[in-house]
PDB file of C-alpha atoms in Angstrom:
ATOM      1  CA  UNK A  17      15.060 -14.440  81.902  1.00  0.00           C
ATOM      2  CA  UNK A  18      16.268 -12.481  84.827  1.00  0.00           C
ATOM      3  CA  UNK A  19      16.697 -14.725  87.447  1.00  0.00           C
ATOM      4  CA  UNK A  20      14.756 -14.394  90.820  1.00  0.00           C
ATOM      5  CA  UNK A  21      16.611 -12.711  93.806  1.00  0.00           C
ATOM      6  CA  UNK A  22      16.240 -16.516  95.448  1.00  0.00           C
ATOM      7  CA  UNK A  23      16.007 -18.850  93.134  1.00  0.00           C
ATOM      8  CA  UNK A  24      15.762 -21.526  95.582  1.00  0.00           C
ATOM      9  CA  UNK A  25      13.141 -24.072  95.174  1.00  0.00           C
ATOM     10  CA  UNK A  26      11.297 -26.687  97.408  1.00  0.00           C
ATOM     11  CA  UNK A  27      11.860 -30.638  96.712  1.00  0.00           C
ATOM     12  CA  UNK A  28       9.185 -31.428  93.221  1.00  0.00           C
ATOM     13  CA  UNK A  29       5.909 -32.167  93.874  1.00  0.00           C
ATOM     14  CA  UNK A  30       4.051 -35.133  93.905  1.00  0.00           C
ATOM     15  CA  UNK A  31       2.516 -35.927  90.331  1.00  0.00           C
ATOM     16  CA  UNK A  32      -0.563 -34.531  89.742  1.00  0.00           C
ATOM     17  CA  UNK A  33       0.037 -31.830  93.116  1.00  0.00           C
ATOM     18  CA  UNK A  34      -3.116 -29.545  91.564  1.00  0.00           C
ATOM     19  CA  UNK A  35      -3.179 -27.345  94.248  1.00  0.00           C
ATOM     20  CA  UNK A  36       0.640 -26.530  92.955  1.00  0.00           C
ATOM     21  CA  UNK A  37      -0.633 -25.658  89.894  1.00  0.00           C
ATOM     22  CA  UNK A  38      -3.419 -23.549  90.930  1.00  0.00           C
ATOM     23  CA  UNK A  39      -0.581 -21.450  92.984  1.00  0.00           C
ATOM     24  CA  UNK A  40       1.685 -21.205  89.688  1.00  0.00           C
ATOM     25  CA  UNK A  41      -2.022 -19.811  87.730  1.00  0.00           C
ATOM     26  CA  UNK A  42      -2.544 -17.614  90.273  1.00  0.00           C
ATOM     27  CA  UNK A  43       0.973 -16.357  90.580  1.00  0.00           C
ATOM     28  CA  UNK A  44       1.266 -15.485  86.556  1.00  0.00           C
ATOM     29  CA  UNK A  45      -2.051 -13.544  86.465  1.00  0.00           C
ATOM     30  CA  UNK A  46      -0.580 -11.510  89.445  1.00  0.00           C
ATOM     31  CA  UNK A  47       2.746 -10.782  88.393  1.00  0.00           C
ATOM     32  CA  UNK A  48       1.493 -10.024  84.973  1.00  0.00           C
ATOM     33  CA  UNK A  49      -1.006  -7.748  86.705  1.00  0.00           C
ATOM     34  CA  UNK A  50       0.797  -6.118  89.516  1.00  0.00           C
ATOM     35  CA  UNK A  51       4.999  -6.886  89.225  1.00  0.00           C
ATOM     36  CA  UNK A  52       7.538  -8.955  91.397  1.00  0.00           C
ATOM     37  CA  UNK A  53       7.103  -6.076  93.572  1.00  0.00           C
ATOM     38  CA  UNK A  54       3.493  -5.279  93.436  1.00  0.00           C
ATOM     39  CA  UNK A  55       2.528  -8.845  93.698  1.00  0.00           C
ATOM     40  CA  UNK A  56       0.734 -10.097  97.197  1.00  0.00           C
ATOM     41  CA  UNK A  57       0.858 -13.679  97.961  1.00  0.00           C
ATOM     42  CA  UNK A  58      -1.599 -13.461  99.895  1.00  0.00           C
ATOM     43  CA  UNK A  59      -4.132 -12.385  96.881  1.00  0.00           C
ATOM     44  CA  UNK A  60      -2.441 -15.758  95.254  1.00  0.00           C
ATOM     45  CA  UNK A  61      -2.778 -17.864  97.480  1.00  0.00           C
ATOM     46  CA  UNK A  62      -6.547 -16.499  97.175  1.00  0.00           C
ATOM     47  CA  UNK A  63      -6.901 -17.308  94.104  1.00  0.00           C
ATOM     48  CA  UNK A  64      -5.011 -20.362  94.242  1.00  0.00           C
ATOM     49  CA  UNK A  65      -7.799 -21.497  96.492  1.00  0.00           C
ATOM     50  CA  UNK A  66      -4.974 -22.527  99.705  1.00  0.00           C
ATOM     51  CA  UNK A  67      -3.576 -21.187 101.844  1.00  0.00           C
ATOM     52  CA  UNK A  68      -0.195 -18.114 102.187  1.00  0.00           C
ATOM     53  CA  UNK A  69       1.168 -20.852 104.469  1.00  0.00           C
ATOM     54  CA  UNK A  70       1.188 -23.546 101.445  1.00  0.00           C
ATOM     55  CA  UNK A  71       2.699 -21.232  98.943  1.00  0.00           C
ATOM     56  CA  UNK A  72       5.843 -20.844 101.240  1.00  0.00           C
ATOM     57  CA  UNK A  73       5.439 -24.594 101.243  1.00  0.00           C
ATOM     58  CA  UNK A  74       6.354 -24.635  97.764  1.00  0.00           C
ATOM     59  CA  UNK A  75       8.429 -21.234  97.344  1.00  0.00           C
ATOM     60  CA  UNK A  76      11.230 -20.167  99.922  1.00  0.00           C
ATOM     61  CA  UNK A  77       9.561 -16.529  98.208  1.00  0.00           C
ATOM     62  CA  UNK A  78       8.169 -14.680  96.071  1.00  0.00           C
ATOM     63  CA  UNK A  79      10.829 -14.065  93.883  1.00  0.00           C
ATOM     64  CA  UNK A  80      11.457 -17.873  93.694  1.00  0.00           C
ATOM     65  CA  UNK A  81       7.794 -18.125  92.932  1.00  0.00           C
ATOM     66  CA  UNK A  82       8.454 -15.646  89.958  1.00  0.00           C
ATOM     67  CA  UNK A  83      11.567 -17.506  88.989  1.00  0.00           C
ATOM     68  CA  UNK A  84       9.506 -20.596  88.211  1.00  0.00           C
ATOM     69  CA  UNK A  85       6.658 -18.902  86.338  1.00  0.00           C
ATOM     70  CA  UNK A  86       8.190 -16.959  84.404  1.00  0.00           C
ATOM     71  CA  UNK A  87      10.680 -20.165  83.619  1.00  0.00           C
ATOM     72  CA  UNK A  88       7.858 -21.374  82.910  1.00  0.00           C
ATOM     73  CA  UNK A  89       6.464 -19.488  80.325  1.00  0.00           C
ATOM     74  CA  UNK A  90       9.715 -19.234  78.445  1.00  0.00           C
ATOM     75  CA  UNK A  91       9.428 -22.767  77.525  1.00  0.00           C
ATOM     76  CA  UNK A  92       5.888 -22.560  76.654  1.00  0.00           C
ATOM     77  CA  UNK A  93       6.509 -19.775  74.190  1.00  0.00           C
ATOM     78  CA  UNK A  94       9.232 -22.082  72.499  1.00  0.00           C
ATOM     79  CA  UNK A  95       6.888 -24.519  72.201  1.00  0.00           C
ATOM     80  CA  UNK A  96       4.250 -22.281  70.945  1.00  0.00           C
ATOM     81  CA  UNK A  97       6.125 -20.376  68.592  1.00  0.00           C
ATOM     82  CA  UNK A  98       8.907 -22.977  66.564  1.00  0.00           C
ATOM     83  CA  UNK A  99      12.016 -20.976  66.087  1.00  0.00           C
ATOM     84  CA  UNK A 100      13.019 -22.206  62.060  1.00  0.00           C
ATOM     85  CA  UNK A 101      15.519 -21.213  60.990  1.00  0.00           C
ATOM     86  CA  UNK A 102      15.208 -21.331  57.920  1.00  0.00           C
ATOM     87  CA  UNK A 103      12.609 -19.586  58.467  1.00  0.00           C
ATOM     88  CA  UNK A 104      13.009 -16.535  60.257  1.00  0.00           C
ATOM     89  CA  UNK A 105      10.423 -13.271  59.367  1.00  0.00           C
ATOM     90  CA  UNK A 106       7.639 -16.643  59.977  1.00  0.00           C
ATOM     91  CA  UNK A 107       9.482 -17.545  63.805  1.00  0.00           C
ATOM     92  CA  UNK A 108       8.547 -13.352  63.976  1.00  0.00           C
ATOM     93  CA  UNK A 109       4.932 -13.489  62.955  1.00  0.00           C
ATOM     94  CA  UNK A 110       4.562 -16.345  64.945  1.00  0.00           C
ATOM     95  CA  UNK A 111       6.045 -14.549  68.259  1.00  0.00           C
ATOM     96  CA  UNK A 112       3.793 -11.668  66.938  1.00  0.00           C
ATOM     97  CA  UNK A 113       0.410 -13.586  66.968  1.00  0.00           C
ATOM     98  CA  UNK A 114       1.662 -15.082  70.571  1.00  0.00           C
ATOM     99  CA  UNK A 115       2.214 -11.819  72.320  1.00  0.00           C
ATOM    100  CA  UNK A 116      -0.911  -9.992  70.633  1.00  0.00           C
ATOM    101  CA  UNK A 117      -3.075 -12.731  71.684  1.00  0.00           C
ATOM    102  CA  UNK A 118      -1.180 -13.327  74.941  1.00  0.00           C
ATOM    103  CA  UNK A 119      -0.705  -8.854  76.413  1.00  0.00           C
ATOM    104  CA  UNK A 120      -0.501 -10.417  80.014  1.00  0.00           C
ATOM    105  CA  UNK A 121       2.334 -12.791  79.244  1.00  0.00           C
ATOM    106  CA  UNK A 122       4.496 -10.465  77.603  1.00  0.00           C
ATOM    107  CA  UNK A 123       3.685  -8.102  80.829  1.00  0.00           C
ATOM    108  CA  UNK A 124       4.783 -10.787  82.963  1.00  0.00           C
ATOM    109  CA  UNK A 125       8.524 -11.287  81.720  1.00  0.00           C
ATOM    110  CA  UNK A 126       8.133  -7.611  81.165  1.00  0.00           C
ATOM    111  CA  UNK A 127       8.034  -7.082  84.851  1.00  0.00           C
ATOM    112  CA  UNK A 128      11.307  -9.731  85.449  1.00  0.00           C
ATOM    113  CA  UNK A 129      13.899  -7.668  82.708  1.00  0.00           C
ATOM    114  CA  UNK A 130      12.703  -4.178  84.813  1.00  0.00           C
ATOM    115  CA  UNK A 131      12.522  -5.665  88.496  1.00  0.00           C
ATOM    116  CA  UNK A 132      15.320  -8.429  88.614  1.00  0.00           C
ATOM    117  CA  UNK A 133      18.133  -6.244  86.093  1.00  0.00           C
ATOM    118  CA  UNK A 134      21.405  -8.042  86.644  1.00  0.00           C
ATOM    119  CA  UNK A 135      21.278 -11.097  88.125  1.00  0.00           C
ATOM    120  CA  UNK A 136      23.128 -14.393  87.888  1.00  0.00           C
ATOM    121  CA  UNK A 137      21.636 -17.079  86.149  1.00  0.00           C
ATOM    122  CA  UNK A 138      21.784 -20.733  87.434  1.00  0.00           C
ATOM    123  CA  UNK A 139      23.010 -23.810  85.958  1.00  0.00           C
ATOM    124  CA  UNK A 140      19.576 -25.412  84.724  1.00  0.00           C
ATOM    125  CA  UNK A 141      17.665 -22.110  84.072  1.00  0.00           C
ATOM    126  CA  UNK A 142      14.797 -23.245  81.437  1.00  0.00           C
ATOM    127  CA  UNK A 143      14.814 -19.788  79.232  1.00  0.00           C
ATOM    128  CA  UNK A 144      18.946 -20.067  78.937  1.00  0.00           C
ATOM    129  CA  UNK A 145      18.712 -23.824  77.962  1.00  0.00           C
ATOM    130  CA  UNK A 146      16.522 -22.803  75.069  1.00  0.00           C
ATOM    131  CA  UNK A 147      18.338 -19.587  73.828  1.00  0.00           C
ATOM    132  CA  UNK A 148      21.780 -21.568  73.646  1.00  0.00           C
ATOM    133  CA  UNK A 149      19.733 -23.896  71.174  1.00  0.00           C
ATOM    134  CA  UNK A 150      17.991 -21.445  69.649  1.00  0.00           C
ATOM    135  CA  UNK A 151      21.631 -19.609  68.729  1.00  0.00           C
ATOM    136  CA  UNK A 152      23.279 -23.330  68.285  1.00  0.00           C
ATOM    137  CA  UNK A 153      20.416 -23.804  65.201  1.00  0.00           C
ATOM    138  CA  UNK A 154      21.503 -20.064  63.598  1.00  0.00           C
ATOM    139  CA  UNK A 155      25.337 -21.342  63.624  1.00  0.00           C
ATOM    140  CA  UNK A 156      24.273 -24.560  62.323  1.00  0.00           C
ATOM    141  CA  UNK A 157      22.451 -22.676  59.039  1.00  0.00           C
ATOM    142  CA  UNK A 158      25.404 -20.436  58.905  1.00  0.00           C
ATOM    143  CA  UNK A 159      27.736 -23.377  58.498  1.00  0.00           C
ATOM    144  CA  UNK A 160      25.555 -24.079  55.508  1.00  0.00           C
ATOM    145  CA  UNK A 161      25.680 -21.531  53.891  1.00  0.00           C
ATOM    146  CA  UNK A 162      21.733 -20.320  54.345  1.00  0.00           C
ATOM    147  CA  UNK A 163      22.063 -17.695  57.116  1.00  0.00           C
ATOM    148  CA  UNK A 164      24.576 -14.667  56.237  1.00  0.00           C
ATOM    149  CA  UNK A 165      27.615 -15.515  58.220  1.00  0.00           C
ATOM    150  CA  UNK A 166      28.610 -12.114  58.900  1.00  0.00           C
ATOM    151  CA  UNK A 167      26.430 -11.926  61.839  1.00  0.00           C
ATOM    152  CA  UNK A 168      26.938 -13.110  65.000  1.00  0.00           C
ATOM    153  CA  UNK A 169      24.387 -15.612  65.513  1.00  0.00           C
ATOM    154  CA  UNK A 170      23.176 -14.073  68.972  1.00  0.00           C
ATOM    155  CA  UNK A 171      23.085 -10.616  67.131  1.00  0.00           C
ATOM    156  CA  UNK A 172      20.936 -12.183  64.829  1.00  0.00           C
ATOM    157  CA  UNK A 173      18.021 -13.694  67.532  1.00  0.00           C
ATOM    158  CA  UNK A 174      18.335 -10.675  69.621  1.00  0.00           C
ATOM    159  CA  UNK A 175      17.075  -8.780  66.348  1.00  0.00           C
ATOM    160  CA  UNK A 176      14.411 -10.909  65.180  1.00  0.00           C
ATOM    161  CA  UNK A 177      12.848 -11.170  68.965  1.00  0.00           C
ATOM    162  CA  UNK A 178      13.129  -7.801  69.434  1.00  0.00           C
ATOM    163  CA  UNK A 179      11.913  -6.561  65.603  1.00  0.00           C
ATOM    164  CA  UNK A 180       8.749  -9.153  66.536  1.00  0.00           C
ATOM    165  CA  UNK A 181       7.641  -7.946  70.092  1.00  0.00           C
ATOM    166  CA  UNK A 182       7.632  -4.266  68.500  1.00  0.00           C
ATOM    167  CA  UNK A 183       4.075  -3.455  69.198  1.00  0.00           C
ATOM    168  CA  UNK A 184       3.625  -5.566  72.737  1.00  0.00           C
ATOM    169  CA  UNK A 185       6.407  -3.629  73.758  1.00  0.00           C
ATOM    170  CA  UNK A 186       5.222  -0.650  72.716  1.00  0.00           C
ATOM    171  CA  UNK A 187       1.755  -0.918  73.570  1.00  0.00           C
ATOM    172  CA  UNK A 188       1.140   3.482  73.456  1.00  0.00           C
ATOM    173  CA  UNK A 189       2.731   3.238  69.438  1.00  0.00           C
ATOM    174  CA  UNK A 190      -0.126   0.368  68.968  1.00  0.00           C
ATOM    175  CA  UNK A 191      -2.786   3.025  70.466  1.00  0.00           C
ATOM    176  CA  UNK A 192      -1.239   5.144  67.834  1.00  0.00           C
ATOM    177  CA  UNK A 193      -1.134   3.383  65.053  1.00  0.00           C
ATOM    178  CA  UNK A 194      -5.124   1.846  65.176  1.00  0.00           C
ATOM    179  CA  UNK A 195      -6.049   5.971  65.195  1.00  0.00           C
ATOM    180  CA  UNK A 196      -3.311   7.170  62.377  1.00  0.00           C
ATOM    181  CA  UNK A 197      -1.838   4.690  60.590  1.00  0.00           C
ATOM    182  CA  UNK A 198      -2.661   3.994  56.748  1.00  0.00           C
ATOM    183  CA  UNK A 199      -3.176   0.596  57.979  1.00  0.00           C
ATOM    184  CA  UNK A 200      -5.244   0.454  61.202  1.00  0.00           C
ATOM    185  CA  UNK A 201      -4.870  -3.462  61.849  1.00  0.00           C
ATOM    186  CA  UNK A 202      -3.282  -5.790  63.825  1.00  0.00           C
ATOM    187  CA  UNK A 203      -2.961  -7.465  59.978  1.00  0.00           C
ATOM    188  CA  UNK A 204      -1.150  -4.496  58.757  1.00  0.00           C
ATOM    189  CA  UNK A 205       1.503  -4.416  61.883  1.00  0.00           C
ATOM    190  CA  UNK A 206       2.286  -8.502  61.112  1.00  0.00           C
ATOM    191  CA  UNK A 207       3.181  -7.570  57.340  1.00  0.00           C
ATOM    192  CA  UNK A 208       5.164  -4.691  58.480  1.00  0.00           C
ATOM    193  CA  UNK A 209       7.133  -7.296  61.270  1.00  0.00           C
ATOM    194  CA  UNK A 210       7.645 -10.206  59.149  1.00  0.00           C
ATOM    195  CA  UNK A 211       8.761  -7.810  55.893  1.00  0.00           C
ATOM    196  CA  UNK A 212      11.317  -6.139  58.353  1.00  0.00           C
ATOM    197  CA  UNK A 213      12.687 -10.130  59.437  1.00  0.00           C
ATOM    198  CA  UNK A 214      12.714 -10.381  55.559  1.00  0.00           C
ATOM    199  CA  UNK A 215      14.645  -7.299  54.734  1.00  0.00           C
ATOM    200  CA  UNK A 216      17.746  -8.590  57.044  1.00  0.00           C
ATOM    201  CA  UNK A 217      17.193 -12.632  57.318  1.00  0.00           C
ATOM    202  CA  UNK A 218      15.751 -13.908  53.924  1.00  0.00           C
ATOM    203  CA  UNK A 219      14.388 -17.334  54.464  1.00  0.00           C
ATOM    204  CA  UNK A 220      16.643 -19.672  52.618  1.00  0.00           C
ATOM    205  CA  UNK A 221      15.875 -20.524  49.377  1.00  0.00           C
TER     206      UNK A 221
END
């Protein structure tokens, strides 16, 4: 996950600090809609029913706020989609479903990739921890003979993720498919994603 240009955060809030949670929820909506540069802290504060000064009491900059929102989203995605390294087609289908149901969540992540490229990850980055765990899971099933060891596990993960998010990342193609595909339904697009991953990385038998 791209990190913020200023990823420093304030001390952890007290348990039950609902104002901070409202800020994060409002920031999720604002960043997904406007990106990082286009987002406005005053709009986030208004939506969160708090003050701009209060937002900055929790997060020292807009970039730091984005980093926190995006890090939480990566963890939520991992928990919601649950990669089974022995069933990568099934995992791809769950990723497809997640972003079809939540296109704003995809936009949130995409803005960070566009606006914060090449920034250095911090040691406790939750997204990097999730990715490292998945790569290690893939390496283990390769060692067990359940996945072709000719592939680098990092390449496997990158390809599966990219195939699963093909339609989320290309909304103009989704519109074209709806108008011109033999079967215009989202279900048909899902079948194509799962089949493509199955061809590359068949389920373990």
